[in-house]
Amino acid sequence: MATDNKYDRQLRLWGSHGQRLLSESRVCLLGAGATGAETLKNLVLPGLGSFLVVDDKRVSDTDLTNNFFVTKSSLGKPIAKEVTRNLVEMNEDVSGDFLETNPLAFIQSADRQKEEFSLVIASSFAKCEIGKVASVCSKLSIPLVVIRSYGLIGYIRIY
């Protein structure tokens, strides 16, 4: 059964209502490392509305070995910008932006932009920082997903 709708598989899974909710969602990724970028990719492909990547790091040699969303030409450039650029290429229906700033400082700032998010994904935060992020998200009633990987082992925690 052929179809012209590129979201046909998702529509069969969660219906038109679910697809509409996904397409209206705005996600914030705090930390543009490999785990965060891959997680965000899995929302971009099925038609996420928009996203914001927040990270103040630059692409390093280590990133080239484990992050599919940076290339050799990305070396030394802002990782948030490079990940965003490559993610938006995967689906023209999705808009993405980036902030080259410290993720923890951004989420704790008075910036009202964070109130617009449907979901915050915190990637590779230290345990002592997760509580701070969770507190801000809780006050704003924004769901938080914390992800971290250690080689082939990782965890996902939902707040």
Backbone as numpy.savetxt, mean C-alpha at the origin, in Angstrom:
# Nx Ny Nz CAx CAy CAz Cx Cy Cz
-16.31 -18.89 -21.69 -17.15 -17.72 -21.69 -16.26 -16.49 -21.69
-16.20 -15.79 -22.77 -15.37 -14.59 -22.90 -16.15 -13.37 -22.42
-15.40 -12.41 -21.89 -16.02 -11.16 -21.43 -15.08 -10.00 -21.71
-15.64 -8.83 -21.86 -14.83 -7.63 -22.07 -14.50 -6.93 -20.75
-15.12 -7.37 -19.67 -14.91 -6.73 -18.38 -13.64 -7.30 -17.74
-12.63 -6.45 -17.57 -11.36 -6.95 -17.02 -11.49 -7.36 -15.56
-12.57 -6.95 -14.89 -12.78 -7.33 -13.50 -13.77 -8.48 -13.35
-14.00 -9.21 -14.43 -14.98 -10.29 -14.42 -14.74 -11.30 -13.29
-13.50 -11.67 -13.06 -13.20 -12.67 -12.02 -13.56 -12.15 -10.63
-13.27 -10.87 -10.38 -13.62 -10.30 -9.08 -15.12 -10.17 -8.92
-15.80 -9.77 -10.01 -17.25 -9.63 -9.95 -17.91 -10.96 -9.60
-17.37 -12.03 -10.11 -17.91 -13.36 -9.78 -17.65 -13.71 -8.32
-16.57 -13.20 -7.79 -16.20 -13.52 -6.41 -17.00 -12.70 -5.41
-16.98 -11.36 -5.55 -17.64 -10.52 -4.53 -18.76 -9.65 -5.07
-19.12 -9.83 -6.33 -20.27 -9.13 -6.90 -19.99 -7.67 -7.22
-20.97 -7.03 -7.85 -20.80 -5.64 -8.27 -20.69 -4.70 -7.08
-21.39 -5.00 -5.99 -21.31 -4.16 -4.79 -19.89 -4.17 -4.22
-19.29 -5.35 -4.12 -17.92 -5.46 -3.62 -16.93 -4.76 -4.52
-17.11 -4.89 -5.82 -16.21 -4.24 -6.77 -16.33 -2.73 -6.67
-17.55 -2.24 -6.50 -17.75 -0.79 -6.34 -17.06 -0.29 -5.07
-17.20 -1.03 -3.98 -16.53 -0.63 -2.73 -15.02 -0.59 -2.90
-14.45 -1.58 -3.58 -13.00 -1.60 -3.83 -12.60 -0.40 -4.68
-13.38 -0.11 -5.72 -13.02 0.99 -6.63 -13.18 2.36 -5.98
-13.90 2.44 -4.89 -14.06 3.70 -4.16 -13.11 3.81 -2.97
-12.31 2.79 -2.72 -11.42 2.76 -1.57 -10.14 3.54 -1.81
-9.61 4.11 -0.73 -8.32 4.82 -0.75 -7.46 4.19 0.34
-6.33 3.64 -0.06 -5.45 2.91 0.84 -4.14 3.67 1.02
-3.65 3.68 2.25 -2.35 4.28 2.56 -1.38 3.16 2.92
-0.26 3.10 2.22 0.80 2.14 2.53 1.91 2.89 3.24
2.18 2.51 4.47 3.28 3.09 5.24 4.46 2.14 5.15
5.45 2.50 4.36 6.62 1.65 4.15 6.53 0.95 2.81
7.43 1.33 1.88 7.35 0.84 0.51 8.30 -0.32 0.23
8.62 -1.10 1.24 9.48 -2.26 1.04 8.77 -3.34 0.24
9.44 -4.46 0.06 8.92 -5.53 -0.79 7.57 -6.06 -0.31
7.43 -6.31 0.98 6.18 -6.86 1.50 5.02 -5.90 1.31
5.24 -4.63 1.60 4.19 -3.63 1.41 3.82 -3.44 -0.04
4.82 -3.38 -0.91 4.57 -3.18 -2.34 3.80 -4.35 -2.93
4.15 -5.56 -2.55 3.43 -6.74 -3.05 2.00 -6.77 -2.54
1.80 -6.39 -1.31 0.45 -6.35 -0.75 -0.41 -5.33 -1.49
0.15 -4.16 -1.71 -0.58 -3.12 -2.43 -0.87 -3.54 -3.88
0.06 -4.24 -4.50 -0.16 -4.74 -5.86 -1.42 -5.61 -5.92
-1.63 -6.40 -4.88 -2.79 -7.29 -4.85 -4.11 -6.54 -4.66
-4.04 -5.27 -4.38 -5.24 -4.43 -4.36 -5.36 -3.60 -5.63
-4.23 -3.24 -6.21 -4.22 -2.46 -7.45 -4.75 -3.29 -8.61
-4.31 -4.51 -8.74 -4.73 -5.34 -9.88 -6.24 -5.52 -9.98
-6.95 -5.79 -8.87 -8.40 -5.94 -9.01 -9.18 -4.63 -9.03
-8.51 -3.47 -9.00 -9.22 -2.23 -9.23 -9.43 -1.33 -8.02
-8.47 -1.26 -7.12 -8.51 -0.31 -6.01 -8.72 1.09 -6.56
-9.44 1.94 -5.83 -9.68 3.31 -6.31 -8.41 4.13 -6.38
-7.74 4.30 -5.24 -6.51 5.08 -5.21 -5.67 4.68 -4.00
-4.40 5.08 -4.04 -3.51 4.76 -2.94 -2.47 5.85 -2.76
-1.88 5.85 -1.56 -0.79 6.75 -1.23 0.30 5.91 -0.59
1.53 6.02 -1.11 2.68 5.32 -0.55 3.51 6.35 0.20
3.81 6.05 1.47 4.57 6.97 2.32 5.85 6.28 2.76
6.99 6.85 2.37 8.29 6.31 2.78 9.35 7.37 2.50
10.31 7.48 3.38 11.38 8.47 3.19 12.71 7.85 2.77
12.70 6.54 2.55 13.95 5.87 2.19 14.24 6.00 0.69
15.47 5.73 0.35 15.92 5.69 -1.04 16.13 4.23 -1.43
15.99 3.93 -2.70 16.19 2.57 -3.19 17.65 2.18 -2.98
17.86 1.02 -2.34 19.20 0.52 -2.04 19.47 -0.76 -2.82
20.70 -1.24 -2.73 21.05 -2.52 -3.38 20.19 -3.65 -2.85
19.88 -3.64 -1.56 19.04 -4.67 -0.97 17.65 -4.67 -1.60
17.10 -3.49 -1.83 15.78 -3.40 -2.46 15.77 -4.04 -3.84
16.87 -3.91 -4.56 16.95 -4.49 -5.91 16.86 -6.01 -5.88
17.22 -6.62 -4.76 17.20 -8.09 -4.67 15.86 -8.66 -4.23
14.97 -7.81 -3.65 13.73 -8.40 -3.13 12.45 -7.63 -3.47
12.55 -6.48 -4.12 11.37 -5.69 -4.43 11.19 -5.62 -5.94
10.13 -6.24 -6.44 9.88 -6.27 -7.88 9.50 -4.91 -8.45
9.22 -3.95 -7.60 8.73 -2.66 -8.08 9.81 -1.59 -8.11
11.07 -2.01 -8.05 12.20 -1.12 -8.27 13.17 -1.81 -9.23
13.90 -1.00 -10.00 14.86 -1.53 -10.96 16.22 -0.92 -10.69
17.19 -1.38 -11.42 18.55 -0.85 -11.26 18.58 0.67 -11.49
17.77 1.15 -12.41 17.73 2.59 -12.66 17.08 3.36 -11.51
16.43 2.64 -10.58 15.80 3.27 -9.41 16.79 3.53 -8.28
17.96 2.94 -8.36 18.95 3.03 -7.28 19.20 4.48 -6.87
19.04 4.76 -5.58 19.26 6.09 -5.03 18.06 7.02 -5.12
17.02 6.61 -5.83 15.81 7.44 -5.97 14.86 7.13 -4.81
13.90 8.01 -4.55 12.93 7.76 -3.49 12.12 6.48 -3.76
12.12 5.57 -2.80 11.45 4.28 -3.02 9.94 4.47 -3.16
9.36 5.41 -2.42 7.91 5.65 -2.53 7.53 6.05 -3.96
8.33 6.91 -4.56 8.06 7.37 -5.91 8.19 6.23 -6.92
9.24 5.42 -6.79 9.48 4.33 -7.74 8.41 3.24 -7.63
8.05 2.88 -6.42 7.00 1.86 -6.22 5.67 2.37 -6.77
5.34 3.61 -6.48 4.09 4.20 -6.98 4.06 4.20 -8.51
5.15 4.65 -9.11 5.22 4.71 -10.58 4.97 3.34 -11.20
5.58 2.33 -10.65 5.43 0.99 -11.22 4.08 0.35 -10.90
3.49 0.68 -9.77 2.18 0.12 -9.44 1.08 0.71 -10.31
1.13 2.01 -10.57 0.05 2.61 -11.39 0.10 2.12 -12.84
1.27 1.67 -13.28 1.37 1.11 -14.62 0.61 -0.21 -14.76
0.34 -0.87 -13.65 -0.32 -2.18 -13.68 -1.82 -2.08 -13.92
-2.42 -0.91 -13.63 -3.86 -0.76 -13.82 -4.16 0.72 -14.02
-4.55 1.08 -15.24 -4.79 2.49 -15.55 -6.03 3.05 -14.86
-6.87 2.19 -14.28 -8.05 2.65 -13.55 -7.72 3.12 -12.14
-6.52 2.85 -11.68 -6.12 3.15 -10.31 -5.20 4.37 -10.30
-5.45 5.28 -9.37 -4.56 6.43 -9.23 -3.71 6.25 -7.98
-2.46 6.64 -8.09 -1.53 6.50 -6.98 -0.72 7.75 -6.79
-0.34 7.99 -5.55 0.49 9.13 -5.22 1.47 8.68 -4.15
2.45 9.52 -3.87 3.45 9.18 -2.87 3.84 10.41 -2.07
4.34 10.15 -0.87 4.92 11.19 -0.04 6.29 10.71 0.39
7.27 11.53 0.17 8.63 11.19 0.57 8.86 11.76 1.97
8.29 11.07 2.95 8.40 11.48 4.34 8.39 10.24 5.24
8.80 10.40 6.46 8.83 9.29 7.41 7.40 8.81 7.67
7.13 7.52 7.48 5.77 7.01 7.64 5.18 7.24 9.03
5.97 7.02 10.07 5.47 7.23 11.43 5.18 8.70 11.69
6.07 9.58 11.23 5.84 11.02 11.39 4.58 11.45 10.64
4.35 10.90 9.45 3.16 11.25 8.67 1.89 10.85 9.40
1.84 9.61 9.87 0.59 9.11 10.49 0.32 9.83 11.81
1.37 10.31 12.48 1.19 11.03 13.74 0.98 12.53 13.54
1.15 13.02 12.32 1.03 14.45 12.04 -0.43 14.90 12.07
-0.61 16.19 12.01 -1.95 16.77 11.99 -2.54 16.80 10.58
-1.84 16.22 9.60 -2.30 16.20 8.21 -3.68 15.55 8.12
-4.65 16.29 7.64 -6.03 15.80 7.57 -6.23 14.81 6.42
-5.25 14.71 5.54 -5.35 13.79 4.40 -5.57 12.35 4.88
-4.99 11.99 6.00 -5.10 10.61 6.47 -6.52 10.23 6.87
-7.37 11.20 7.12 -8.76 10.93 7.47 -9.55 10.36 6.29
-9.02 10.50 5.07 -9.71 10.04 3.86 -9.48 8.56 3.57
-8.59 7.90 4.30 -8.23 6.53 3.97 -9.29 5.53 4.41
-9.50 4.53 3.57 -10.39 3.41 3.89 -9.62 2.35 4.68
-8.31 2.33 4.49 -7.45 1.32 5.10 -6.03 1.85 5.16
-5.32 1.52 6.23 -3.90 1.80 6.34 -3.18 0.47 6.44
-2.13 0.31 5.64 -1.27 -0.87 5.70 0.09 -0.41 6.19
0.52 -0.96 7.32 1.83 -0.63 7.88 2.75 -1.81 7.64
3.83 -1.55 6.92 4.74 -2.62 6.53 6.11 -2.45 7.18
6.57 -3.50 7.83 7.92 -3.57 8.39 8.20 -2.53 9.47
7.22 -2.25 10.29 7.42 -1.37 11.43 8.00 -2.14 12.60
8.77 -1.46 13.43 9.26 -2.06 14.67 8.08 -2.21 15.63
8.15 -3.20 16.51 7.04 -3.46 17.44 6.69 -2.23 18.26
7.68 -1.47 18.67 7.41 -0.29 19.49 6.67 0.80 18.73
6.71 0.78 17.41 6.03 1.79 16.60 4.60 1.39 16.22
4.33 0.11 16.21 3.01 -0.37 15.79 1.91 0.18 16.68
2.15 0.22 17.97 1.15 0.75 18.90 0.80 2.20 18.60
1.79 2.99 18.21 1.56 4.40 17.88 0.68 4.52 16.63
0.98 3.71 15.63 0.18 3.73 14.40 -1.23 3.25 14.68
-1.36 2.18 15.45 -2.67 1.62 15.79 -3.51 2.62 16.56
-2.89 3.38 17.45 -3.62 4.38 18.23 -4.21 5.46 17.34
-3.42 5.97 16.39 -3.91 7.00 15.47 -5.06 6.45 14.62
-4.87 5.26 14.06 -5.90 4.67 13.20 -7.18 4.40 13.98
-7.04 3.96 15.22 -8.21 3.69 16.06 -9.00 4.97 16.32
-8.31 6.06 16.62 -8.98 7.35 16.87 -9.73 7.84 15.64
-9.21 7.52 14.45 -9.84 7.95 13.20 -10.80 6.90 12.64
-10.95 5.78 13.34 -11.81 4.66 12.89 -11.41 4.14 11.51
-10.09 4.04 11.30 -9.57 3.51 10.05 -8.96 2.14 10.34
-9.40 1.10 9.63 -8.80 -0.22 9.84 -7.30 -0.19 9.52
-6.55 -0.94 10.29 -5.10 -1.03 10.13 -4.71 -2.49 9.94
-3.90 -2.74 8.92 -3.32 -4.06 8.70 -1.81 -3.90 8.83
-1.23 -4.65 9.75 0.22 -4.62 9.96 0.80 -5.88 9.34
1.81 -5.70 8.48 2.43 -6.84 7.81 3.94 -6.76 7.99
4.54 -7.92 8.07 6.00 -7.98 8.16 6.44 -9.36 7.69
7.55 -9.41 7.00 8.08 -10.71 6.58 9.54 -10.82 6.98
9.92 -12.04 7.28 11.29 -12.39 7.62 11.68 -13.57 6.72
12.18 -13.28 5.54 12.48 -14.36 4.60 11.19 -15.02 4.15
11.03 -16.30 4.45 9.84 -17.04 4.06 8.78 -17.05 5.15
9.03 -16.38 6.25 8.09 -16.33 7.36 7.60 -14.90 7.50
6.35 -14.74 7.87 5.81 -13.41 8.05 4.58 -13.44 8.91
4.02 -12.26 9.14 2.77 -12.19 9.88 1.90 -11.06 9.36
0.62 -11.21 9.62 -0.37 -10.20 9.30 -1.20 -10.01 10.57
-1.36 -8.77 10.96 -2.18 -8.47 12.13 -3.17 -7.38 11.76
-4.43 -7.61 12.09 -5.48 -6.67 11.76 -5.96 -5.98 13.04
-6.00 -4.65 12.99 -6.46 -3.87 14.14 -7.80 -3.25 13.82
